[in-house]
Each structure stands twice: as structure tokens, then as C-alpha cells.
Amino acid sequence: MAEMPSPASRGRLVVTERALGKVVRHVLRDAPGVATSHAPRVACDIAGDRARIDVDVAIEWPRPAVEVCQAVVDALRSRLPREAGLQPDHIELTVVDVVAPAATATRRVE
């Protein structure tokens, strides 16, 4: 049986901006405090193995915006190299809305 060539000689991974946007949305979906009821706007630019990411998100009330934003940035910086093979050079995060969490209480009919 022939031996498999080394990974470096097999080719390279190319991640499109569209695919990177999907990875970013997946990371946002897992971030605590980001409102999943509002679809985030994500724009990505890739140059080599570097990425610039612009994101507009809604956050849940009464979460502190600074804490939610820092958690999102930290998650993107740690997960994008592993999941997309790209290092985020710049992350621009804008909070565009603050929303109340979904009502979980049941209504009582009188």
C-alpha cells in the first residue's frame, strides 16, 4: 500500500468570506448574552491567513454590554484559528439592539 503524502504536500485550505461568516454566526449562537432571536449582520474580509470581521448583534437585557462584547471577541479570537484556520486581525463589534429575553411565564386566564 502506498504511503500517504505529508499534509503540506497535499494542498491547502481555502476559506471563503461566506464560509467564514457562517463560522462567525455559529460562534455568536454559542455566546452567552447574544440574542438568538435577532440574526446578526456579519461582514468578513480575508487576506492570506488573516481576517477582518465586522459584526452587528443584539444582546439580551439585562446583561452588561461590555461583558457580552468581551465574551464574543474572546470566543472569536480563540475559535476562528481552530475552526477556520484564520487569525482575526480586527474585530469590530457593534450592539445594534437590546432585547428582553423570551417570556417563559405562562399566562393565567381569569
mmCIF file of N, CA and C in Angstrom:
data_model
loop_
_atom_site.group_PDB
_atom_site.id
_atom_site.type_symbol
_atom_site.label_atom_id
_atom_site.label_comp_id
_atom_site.label_asym_id
_atom_site.label_seq_id
_atom_site.Cartn_x
_atom_site.Cartn_y
_atom_site.Cartn_z
ATOM 1 N N MET A 1 0.844 -1.168 0.000
ATOM 2 C CA MET A 1 0.000 0.000 0.000
ATOM 3 C C MET A 1 0.898 1.242 0.000
ATOM 4 N N ALA A 2 0.546 2.218 -0.820
ATOM 5 C CA ALA A 2 1.342 3.441 -0.929
ATOM 6 C C ALA A 2 1.171 4.296 0.321
ATOM 7 N N GLU A 3 2.266 4.929 0.695
ATOM 8 C CA GLU A 3 2.234 5.805 1.864
ATOM 9 C C GLU A 3 1.603 7.146 1.492
ATOM 10 N N MET A 4 0.791 7.683 2.391
ATOM 11 C CA MET A 4 0.123 8.964 2.143
ATOM 12 C C MET A 4 1.126 10.104 2.212
ATOM 13 N N PRO A 5 1.034 11.064 1.268
ATOM 14 C CA PRO A 5 1.958 12.196 1.311
ATOM 15 C C PRO A 5 1.736 13.054 2.554
ATOM 16 N N SER A 6 2.760 13.815 2.899
ATOM 17 C CA SER A 6 2.660 14.680 4.074
ATOM 18 C C SER A 6 1.569 15.726 3.870
ATOM 19 N N PRO A 7 0.958 16.226 4.959
ATOM 20 C CA PRO A 7 -0.110 17.222 4.826
ATOM 21 C C PRO A 7 0.304 18.451 4.030
ATOM 22 N N ALA A 8 1.539 18.897 4.174
ATOM 23 C CA ALA A 8 1.993 20.099 3.469
ATOM 24 C C ALA A 8 2.011 19.900 1.957
ATOM 25 N N SER A 9 2.230 18.683 1.518
ATOM 26 C CA SER A 9 2.311 18.438 0.080
ATOM 27 C C SER A 9 0.951 18.094 -0.538
ATOM 28 N N ARG A 10 -0.083 17.910 0.276
ATOM 29 C CA ARG A 10 -1.409 17.542 -0.243
ATOM 30 C C ARG A 10 -2.224 18.716 -0.745
ATOM 31 N N GLY A 11 -1.917 19.921 -0.348
ATOM 32 C CA GLY A 11 -2.707 21.071 -0.771
ATOM 33 C C GLY A 11 -2.853 22.062 0.360
ATOM 34 N N ARG A 12 -3.823 22.948 0.188
ATOM 35 C CA ARG A 12 -4.038 23.957 1.224
ATOM 36 C C ARG A 12 -5.533 24.174 1.420
ATOM 37 N N LEU A 13 -5.874 24.726 2.548
ATOM 38 C CA LEU A 13 -7.256 25.029 2.883
ATOM 39 C C LEU A 13 -7.567 26.457 2.450
ATOM 40 N N VAL A 14 -8.654 26.621 1.720
ATOM 41 C CA VAL A 14 -9.108 27.946 1.321
ATOM 42 C C VAL A 14 -10.490 28.156 1.927
ATOM 43 N N VAL A 15 -10.608 29.169 2.770
ATOM 44 C CA VAL A 15 -11.877 29.500 3.407
ATOM 45 C C VAL A 15 -12.392 30.776 2.754
ATOM 46 N N THR A 16 -13.603 30.721 2.212
ATOM 47 C CA THR A 16 -14.182 31.908 1.591
ATOM 48 C C THR A 16 -14.758 32.825 2.654
ATOM 49 N N GLU A 17 -14.998 34.071 2.270
ATOM 50 C CA GLU A 17 -15.602 35.027 3.202
ATOM 51 C C GLU A 17 -16.997 34.571 3.606
ATOM 52 N N ARG A 18 -17.723 33.978 2.685
ATOM 53 C CA ARG A 18 -19.068 33.472 3.001
ATOM 54 C C ARG A 18 -18.995 32.353 4.050
ATOM 55 N N ALA A 19 -18.054 31.431 3.866
ATOM 56 C CA ALA A 19 -17.894 30.334 4.830
ATOM 57 C C ALA A 19 -17.458 30.864 6.190
ATOM 58 N N LEU A 20 -16.544 31.832 6.191
ATOM 59 C CA LEU A 20 -16.112 32.430 7.451
ATOM 60 C C LEU A 20 -17.284 33.095 8.157
ATOM 61 N N GLY A 21 -18.156 33.751 7.412
ATOM 62 C CA GLY A 21 -19.346 34.366 8.005
ATOM 63 C C GLY A 21 -20.212 33.338 8.711
ATOM 64 N N LYS A 22 -20.329 32.159 8.127
ATOM 65 C CA LYS A 22 -21.118 31.093 8.760
ATOM 66 C C LYS A 22 -20.468 30.612 10.050
ATOM 67 N N VAL A 23 -19.138 30.505 10.038
ATOM 68 C CA VAL A 23 -18.425 30.101 11.258
ATOM 69 C C VAL A 23 -18.631 31.162 12.343
ATOM 70 N N VAL A 24 -18.530 32.446 11.973
ATOM 71 C CA VAL A 24 -18.733 33.534 12.933
ATOM 72 C C VAL A 24 -20.139 33.463 13.518
ATOM 73 N N ARG A 25 -21.148 33.246 12.681
ATOM 74 C CA ARG A 25 -22.531 33.133 13.179
ATOM 75 C C ARG A 25 -22.682 31.965 14.151
ATOM 76 N N HIS A 26 -21.983 30.875 13.877
ATOM 77 C CA HIS A 26 -22.029 29.714 14.774
ATOM 78 C C HIS A 26 -21.427 30.070 16.139
ATOM 79 N N VAL A 27 -20.314 30.785 16.130
ATOM 80 C CA VAL A 27 -19.692 31.218 17.381
ATOM 81 C C VAL A 27 -20.637 32.154 18.135
ATOM 82 N N LEU A 28 -21.291 33.068 17.419
ATOM 83 C CA LEU A 28 -22.226 34.007 18.062
ATOM 84 C C LEU A 28 -23.400 33.278 18.690
ATOM 85 N N ARG A 29 -23.865 32.227 18.042
ATOM 86 C CA ARG A 29 -25.005 31.471 18.565
ATOM 87 C C ARG A 29 -24.667 30.843 19.919
ATOM 88 N N ASP A 30 -23.385 30.516 20.124
ATOM 89 C CA ASP A 30 -22.961 29.905 21.387
ATOM 90 C C ASP A 30 -22.590 30.923 22.456
ATOM 91 N N ALA A 31 -22.483 32.197 22.092
ATOM 92 C CA ALA A 31 -22.027 33.221 23.038
ATOM 93 C C ALA A 31 -23.137 33.604 24.009
ATOM 94 N N PRO A 32 -22.872 33.591 25.313
ATOM 95 C CA PRO A 32 -23.887 33.966 26.288
ATOM 96 C C PRO A 32 -24.221 35.453 26.185
ATOM 97 N N GLY A 33 -25.515 35.752 26.195
ATOM 98 C CA GLY A 33 -25.956 37.140 26.173
ATOM 99 C C GLY A 33 -26.277 37.677 24.796
ATOM 100 N N VAL A 34 -25.877 36.974 23.736
ATOM 101 C CA VAL A 34 -26.227 37.400 22.384
ATOM 102 C C VAL A 34 -27.646 36.920 22.113
ATOM 103 N N ALA A 35 -28.504 37.825 21.667
ATOM 104 C CA ALA A 35 -29.906 37.487 21.412
ATOM 105 C C ALA A 35 -30.007 36.629 20.156
ATOM 106 N N THR A 36 -30.414 35.396 20.336
ATOM 107 C CA THR A 36 -30.530 34.488 19.194
ATOM 108 C C THR A 36 -31.787 34.751 18.377
ATOM 109 N N SER A 37 -32.686 35.579 18.896
ATOM 110 C CA SER A 37 -33.908 35.899 18.163
ATOM 111 C C SER A 37 -33.653 36.905 17.047
ATOM 112 N N HIS A 38 -32.498 37.552 17.049
ATOM 113 C CA HIS A 38 -32.134 38.540 16.033
ATOM 114 C C HIS A 38 -30.917 38.031 15.258
ATOM 115 N N ALA A 39 -31.058 37.912 13.953
ATOM 116 C CA ALA A 39 -29.939 37.448 13.125
ATOM 117 C C ALA A 39 -28.847 38.513 13.094
ATOM 118 N N PRO A 40 -27.623 38.130 13.401
ATOM 119 C CA PRO A 40 -26.529 39.108 13.363
ATOM 120 C C PRO A 40 -26.151 39.448 11.920
ATOM 121 N N ARG A 41 -25.650 40.655 11.724
ATOM 122 C CA ARG A 41 -25.083 41.029 10.425
ATOM 123 C C ARG A 41 -23.594 40.788 10.541
ATOM 124 N N VAL A 42 -23.043 40.036 9.604
ATOM 125 C CA VAL A 42 -21.627 39.686 9.635
ATOM 126 C C VAL A 42 -21.009 40.015 8.282
ATOM 127 N N ALA A 43 -19.893 40.736 8.306
ATOM 128 C CA ALA A 43 -19.118 41.014 7.104
ATOM 129 C C ALA A 43 -17.673 40.620 7.379
ATOM 130 N N CYS A 44 -17.065 39.908 6.445
ATOM 131 C CA CYS A 44 -15.701 39.417 6.629
ATOM 132 C C CYS A 44 -14.843 39.761 5.424
ATOM 133 N N ASP A 45 -13.592 40.088 5.690
ATOM 134 C CA ASP A 45 -12.579 40.274 4.657
ATOM 135 C C ASP A 45 -11.401 39.376 5.021
ATOM 136 N N ILE A 46 -10.907 38.628 4.045
ATOM 137 C CA ILE A 46 -9.797 37.707 4.282
ATOM 138 C C ILE A 46 -8.611 38.126 3.426
ATOM 139 N N ALA A 47 -7.448 38.145 4.041
ATOM 140 C CA ALA A 47 -6.194 38.391 3.330
ATOM 141 C C ALA A 47 -5.183 37.365 3.831
ATOM 142 N N GLY A 48 -4.896 36.379 3.018
ATOM 143 C CA GLY A 48 -3.991 35.312 3.437
ATOM 144 C C GLY A 48 -4.612 34.497 4.549
ATOM 145 N N ASP A 49 -3.908 34.429 5.684
ATOM 146 C CA ASP A 49 -4.453 33.701 6.832
ATOM 147 C C ASP A 49 -4.992 34.654 7.897
ATOM 148 N N ARG A 50 -5.248 35.890 7.505
ATOM 149 C CA ARG A 50 -5.769 36.916 8.416
ATOM 150 C C ARG A 50 -7.181 37.302 8.010
ATOM 151 N N ALA A 51 -7.978 37.734 8.997
ATOM 152 C CA ALA A 51 -9.362 38.113 8.722
ATOM 153 C C ALA A 51 -9.736 39.382 9.479
ATOM 154 N N ARG A 52 -10.574 40.171 8.835
ATOM 155 C CA ARG A 52 -11.188 41.342 9.467
ATOM 156 C C ARG A 52 -12.675 41.015 9.538
ATOM 157 N N ILE A 53 -13.242 41.172 10.731
ATOM 158 C CA ILE A 53 -14.631 40.782 10.951
ATOM 159 C C ILE A 53 -15.405 41.958 11.524
ATOM 160 N N ASP A 54 -16.534 42.281 10.885
ATOM 161 C CA ASP A 54 -17.451 43.314 11.368
ATOM 162 C C ASP A 54 -18.774 42.630 11.692
ATOM 163 N N VAL A 55 -19.247 42.817 12.923
ATOM 164 C CA VAL A 55 -20.447 42.127 13.375
ATOM 165 C C VAL A 55 -21.382 43.118 14.061
ATOM 166 N N ASP A 56 -22.670 43.046 13.714
ATOM 167 C CA ASP A 56 -23.724 43.766 14.423
ATOM 168 C C ASP A 56 -24.576 42.727 15.137
ATOM 169 N N VAL A 57 -24.736 42.872 16.454
ATOM 170 C CA VAL A 57 -25.512 41.910 17.231
ATOM 171 C C VAL A 57 -26.531 42.618 18.108
ATOM 172 N N ALA A 58 -27.530 41.870 18.517
ATOM 173 C CA ALA A 58 -28.456 42.303 19.554
ATOM 174 C C ALA A 58 -28.083 41.516 20.805
ATOM 175 N N ILE A 59 -28.188 42.161 21.956
ATOM 176 C CA ILE A 59 -27.880 41.468 23.206
ATOM 177 C C ILE A 59 -29.123 41.416 24.077
ATOM 178 N N GLU A 60 -29.102 40.476 25.020
ATOM 179 C CA GLU A 60 -30.247 40.285 25.915
ATOM 180 C C GLU A 60 -30.158 41.230 27.106
ATOM 181 N N TRP A 61 -31.283 41.789 27.460
ATOM 182 C CA TRP A 61 -31.433 42.600 28.655
ATOM 183 C C TRP A 61 -31.570 41.657 29.827
ATOM 184 N N PRO A 62 -30.993 41.836 30.949
ATOM 185 C CA PRO A 62 -30.217 42.958 31.451
ATOM 186 C C PRO A 62 -28.720 42.671 31.477
ATOM 187 N N ARG A 63 -28.224 41.875 30.569
ATOM 188 C CA ARG A 63 -26.792 41.545 30.538
ATOM 189 C C ARG A 63 -25.944 42.792 30.308
ATOM 190 N N PRO A 64 -24.814 42.923 30.991
ATOM 191 C CA PRO A 64 -23.921 44.063 30.754
ATOM 192 C C PRO A 64 -23.299 43.980 29.350
ATOM 193 N N ALA A 65 -23.468 45.026 28.565
ATOM 194 C CA ALA A 65 -22.987 45.035 27.185
ATOM 195 C C ALA A 65 -21.478 44.793 27.102
ATOM 196 N N VAL A 66 -20.736 45.391 28.013
ATOM 197 C CA VAL A 66 -19.270 45.238 27.987
ATOM 198 C C VAL A 66 -18.885 43.774 28.167
ATOM 199 N N GLU A 67 -19.536 43.077 29.086
ATOM 200 C CA GLU A 67 -19.214 41.672 29.332
ATOM 201 C C GLU A 67 -19.600 40.793 28.145
ATOM 202 N N VAL A 68 -20.768 41.041 27.562
ATOM 203 C CA VAL A 68 -21.205 40.249 26.406
ATOM 204 C C VAL A 68 -20.238 40.460 25.242
ATOM 205 N N CYS A 69 -19.889 41.711 24.971
ATOM 206 C CA CYS A 69 -18.980 42.022 23.861
ATOM 207 C C CYS A 69 -17.608 41.396 24.081
ATOM 208 N N GLN A 70 -17.081 41.466 25.283
ATOM 209 C CA GLN A 70 -15.774 40.870 25.556
ATOM 210 C C GLN A 70 -15.823 39.358 25.386
ATOM 211 N N ALA A 71 -16.914 38.718 25.807
ATOM 212 C CA ALA A 71 -17.053 37.273 25.641
ATOM 213 C C ALA A 71 -17.107 36.896 24.159
ATOM 214 N N VAL A 72 -17.792 37.706 23.355
ATOM 215 C CA VAL A 72 -17.878 37.441 21.910
ATOM 216 C C VAL A 72 -16.495 37.574 21.271
ATOM 217 N N VAL A 73 -15.797 38.642 21.569
ATOM 218 C CA VAL A 73 -14.463 38.860 20.997
ATOM 219 C C VAL A 73 -13.512 37.734 21.421
ATOM 220 N N ASP A 74 -13.543 37.362 22.684
ATOM 221 C CA ASP A 74 -12.687 36.281 23.168
ATOM 222 C C ASP A 74 -12.998 34.969 22.450
ATOM 223 N N ALA A 75 -14.294 34.680 22.275
ATOM 224 C CA ALA A 75 -14.701 33.448 21.595
ATOM 225 C C ALA A 75 -14.238 33.446 20.134
ATOM 226 N N LEU A 76 -14.385 34.569 19.458
ATOM 227 C CA LEU A 76 -13.942 34.647 18.063
ATOM 228 C C LEU A 76 -12.426 34.488 17.957
ATOM 229 N N ARG A 77 -11.688 35.135 18.849
ATOM 230 C CA ARG A 77 -10.220 35.047 18.801
ATOM 231 C C ARG A 77 -9.714 33.626 19.094
ATOM 232 N N SER A 78 -10.419 32.894 19.937
ATOM 233 C CA SER A 78 -9.944 31.547 20.269
ATOM 234 C C SER A 78 -10.455 30.485 19.292
ATOM 235 N N ARG A 79 -11.658 30.655 18.750
ATOM 236 C CA ARG A 79 -12.238 29.597 17.916
ATOM 237 C C ARG A 79 -11.935 29.719 16.430
ATOM 238 N N LEU A 80 -11.777 30.924 15.899
ATOM 239 C CA LEU A 80 -11.550 31.061 14.458
ATOM 240 C C LEU A 80 -10.255 30.405 13.980
ATOM 241 N N PRO A 81 -9.152 30.506 14.714
ATOM 242 C CA PRO A 81 -7.958 29.793 14.247
ATOM 243 C C PRO A 81 -8.165 28.278 14.180
ATOM 244 N N ARG A 82 -8.887 27.716 15.146
ATOM 245 C CA ARG A 82 -9.141 26.270 15.170
ATOM 246 C C ARG A 82 -10.156 25.852 14.122
ATOM 247 N N GLU A 83 -11.243 26.621 14.004
ATOM 248 C CA GLU A 83 -12.360 26.187 13.169
ATOM 249 C C GLU A 83 -12.264 26.655 11.719
ATOM 250 N N ALA A 84 -11.521 27.722 11.450
ATOM 251 C CA ALA A 84 -11.423 28.225 10.081
ATOM 252 C C ALA A 84 -9.982 28.382 9.611
ATOM 253 N N GLY A 85 -9.018 28.192 10.505
ATOM 254 C CA GLY A 85 -7.626 28.342 10.122
ATOM 255 C C GLY A 85 -7.221 29.782 9.848
ATOM 256 N N LEU A 86 -7.981 30.731 10.412
ATOM 257 C CA LEU A 86 -7.718 32.153 10.185
ATOM 258 C C LEU A 86 -7.524 32.876 11.509
ATOM 259 N N GLN A 87 -6.610 33.829 11.505
ATOM 260 C CA GLN A 87 -6.361 34.653 12.686
ATOM 261 C C GLN A 87 -7.097 35.979 12.514
ATOM 262 N N PRO A 88 -8.027 36.298 13.426
ATOM 263 C CA PRO A 88 -8.714 37.594 13.308
ATOM 264 C C PRO A 88 -7.792 38.744 13.693
ATOM 265 N N ASP A 89 -7.478 39.592 12.718
ATOM 266 C CA ASP A 89 -6.650 40.776 12.973
ATOM 267 C C ASP A 89 -7.458 41.883 13.626
ATOM 268 N N HIS A 90 -8.688 42.020 13.199
ATOM 269 C CA HIS A 90 -9.537 43.115 13.682
ATOM 270 C C HIS A 90 -10.964 42.599 13.809
ATOM 271 N N ILE A 91 -11.573 42.851 14.960
ATOM 272 C CA ILE A 91 -12.976 42.502 15.179
ATOM 273 C C ILE A 91 -13.701 43.767 15.576
ATOM 274 N N GLU A 92 -14.637 44.176 14.746
ATOM 275 C CA GLU A 92 -15.469 45.354 15.018
ATOM 276 C C GLU A 92 -16.840 44.823 15.417
ATOM 277 N N LEU A 93 -17.206 45.025 16.677
ATOM 278 C CA LEU A 93 -18.465 44.509 17.206
ATOM 279 C C LEU A 93 -19.350 45.681 17.594
ATOM 280 N N THR A 94 -20.558 45.723 17.039
ATOM 281 C CA THR A 94 -21.497 46.800 17.320
ATOM 282 C C THR A 94 -22.781 46.206 17.883
ATOM 283 N N VAL A 95 -23.228 46.745 19.019
ATOM 284 C CA VAL A 95 -24.516 46.341 19.591
ATOM 285 C C VAL A 95 -25.572 47.234 18.965
ATOM 286 N N VAL A 96 -26.480 46.628 18.193
ATOM 287 C CA VAL A 96 -27.497 47.398 17.478
ATOM 288 C C VAL A 96 -28.862 47.363 18.151
ATOM 289 N N ASP A 97 -29.029 46.460 19.126
ATOM 290 C CA ASP A 97 -30.318 46.373 19.809
ATOM 291 C C ASP A 97 -30.129 45.658 21.137
ATOM 292 N N VAL A 98 -31.002 45.969 22.062
ATOM 293 C CA VAL A 98 -31.068 45.283 23.346
ATOM 294 C C VAL A 98 -32.486 44.758 23.470
ATOM 295 N N VAL A 99 -32.614 43.451 23.676
ATOM 296 C CA VAL A 99 -33.935 42.830 23.682
ATOM 297 C C VAL A 99 -34.196 42.108 24.987
ATOM 298 N N ALA A 100 -35.462 42.064 25.355
ATOM 299 C CA ALA A 100 -35.865 41.331 26.554
ATOM 300 C C ALA A 100 -35.795 39.845 26.250
ATOM 301 N N PRO A 101 -35.390 39.047 27.229
ATOM 302 C CA PRO A 101 -35.380 37.599 26.993
ATOM 303 C C PRO A 101 -36.798 37.100 26.748
ATOM 304 N N ALA A 102 -36.900 35.993 26.065
ATOM 305 C CA ALA A 102 -38.215 35.425 25.749
ATOM 306 C C ALA A 102 -38.976 35.158 27.039
ATOM 307 N N ALA A 103 -40.242 35.513 27.020
ATOM 308 C CA ALA A 103 -41.078 35.301 28.209
ATOM 309 C C ALA A 103 -41.272 33.808 28.415
ATOM 310 N N THR A 104 -40.987 33.362 29.636
ATOM 311 C CA THR A 104 -41.136 31.938 29.941
ATOM 312 C C THR A 104 -42.330 31.684 30.843
ATOM 313 N N ALA A 105 -42.868 32.732 31.420
ATOM 314 C CA ALA A 105 -44.009 32.553 32.310
ATOM 315 C C ALA A 105 -45.271 32.261 31.486
ATOM 316 N N THR A 106 -46.105 31.423 32.033
ATOM 317 C CA THR A 106 -47.360 31.119 31.347
ATOM 318 C C THR A 106 -48.418 32.123 31.787
ATOM 319 N N ARG A 107 -49.296 32.444 30.883
ATOM 320 C CA ARG A 107 -50.366 33.378 31.213
ATOM 321 C C ARG A 107 -51.496 32.656 31.924
ATOM 322 N N ARG A 108 -52.104 33.382 32.836
ATOM 323 C CA ARG A 108 -53.240 32.835 33.557
ATOM 324 C C ARG A 108 -54.501 33.478 33.039
ATOM 325 N N VAL A 109 -55.453 32.656 32.692
ATOM 326 C CA VAL A 109 -56.733 33.149 32.179
ATOM 327 C C VAL A 109 -57.685 33.274 33.356
ATOM 328 N N GLU A 110 -58.283 34.459 33.485
ATOM 329 C CA GLU A 110 -59.221 34.665 34.589
ATOM 330 C C GLU A 110 -60.630 34.752 34.081
#
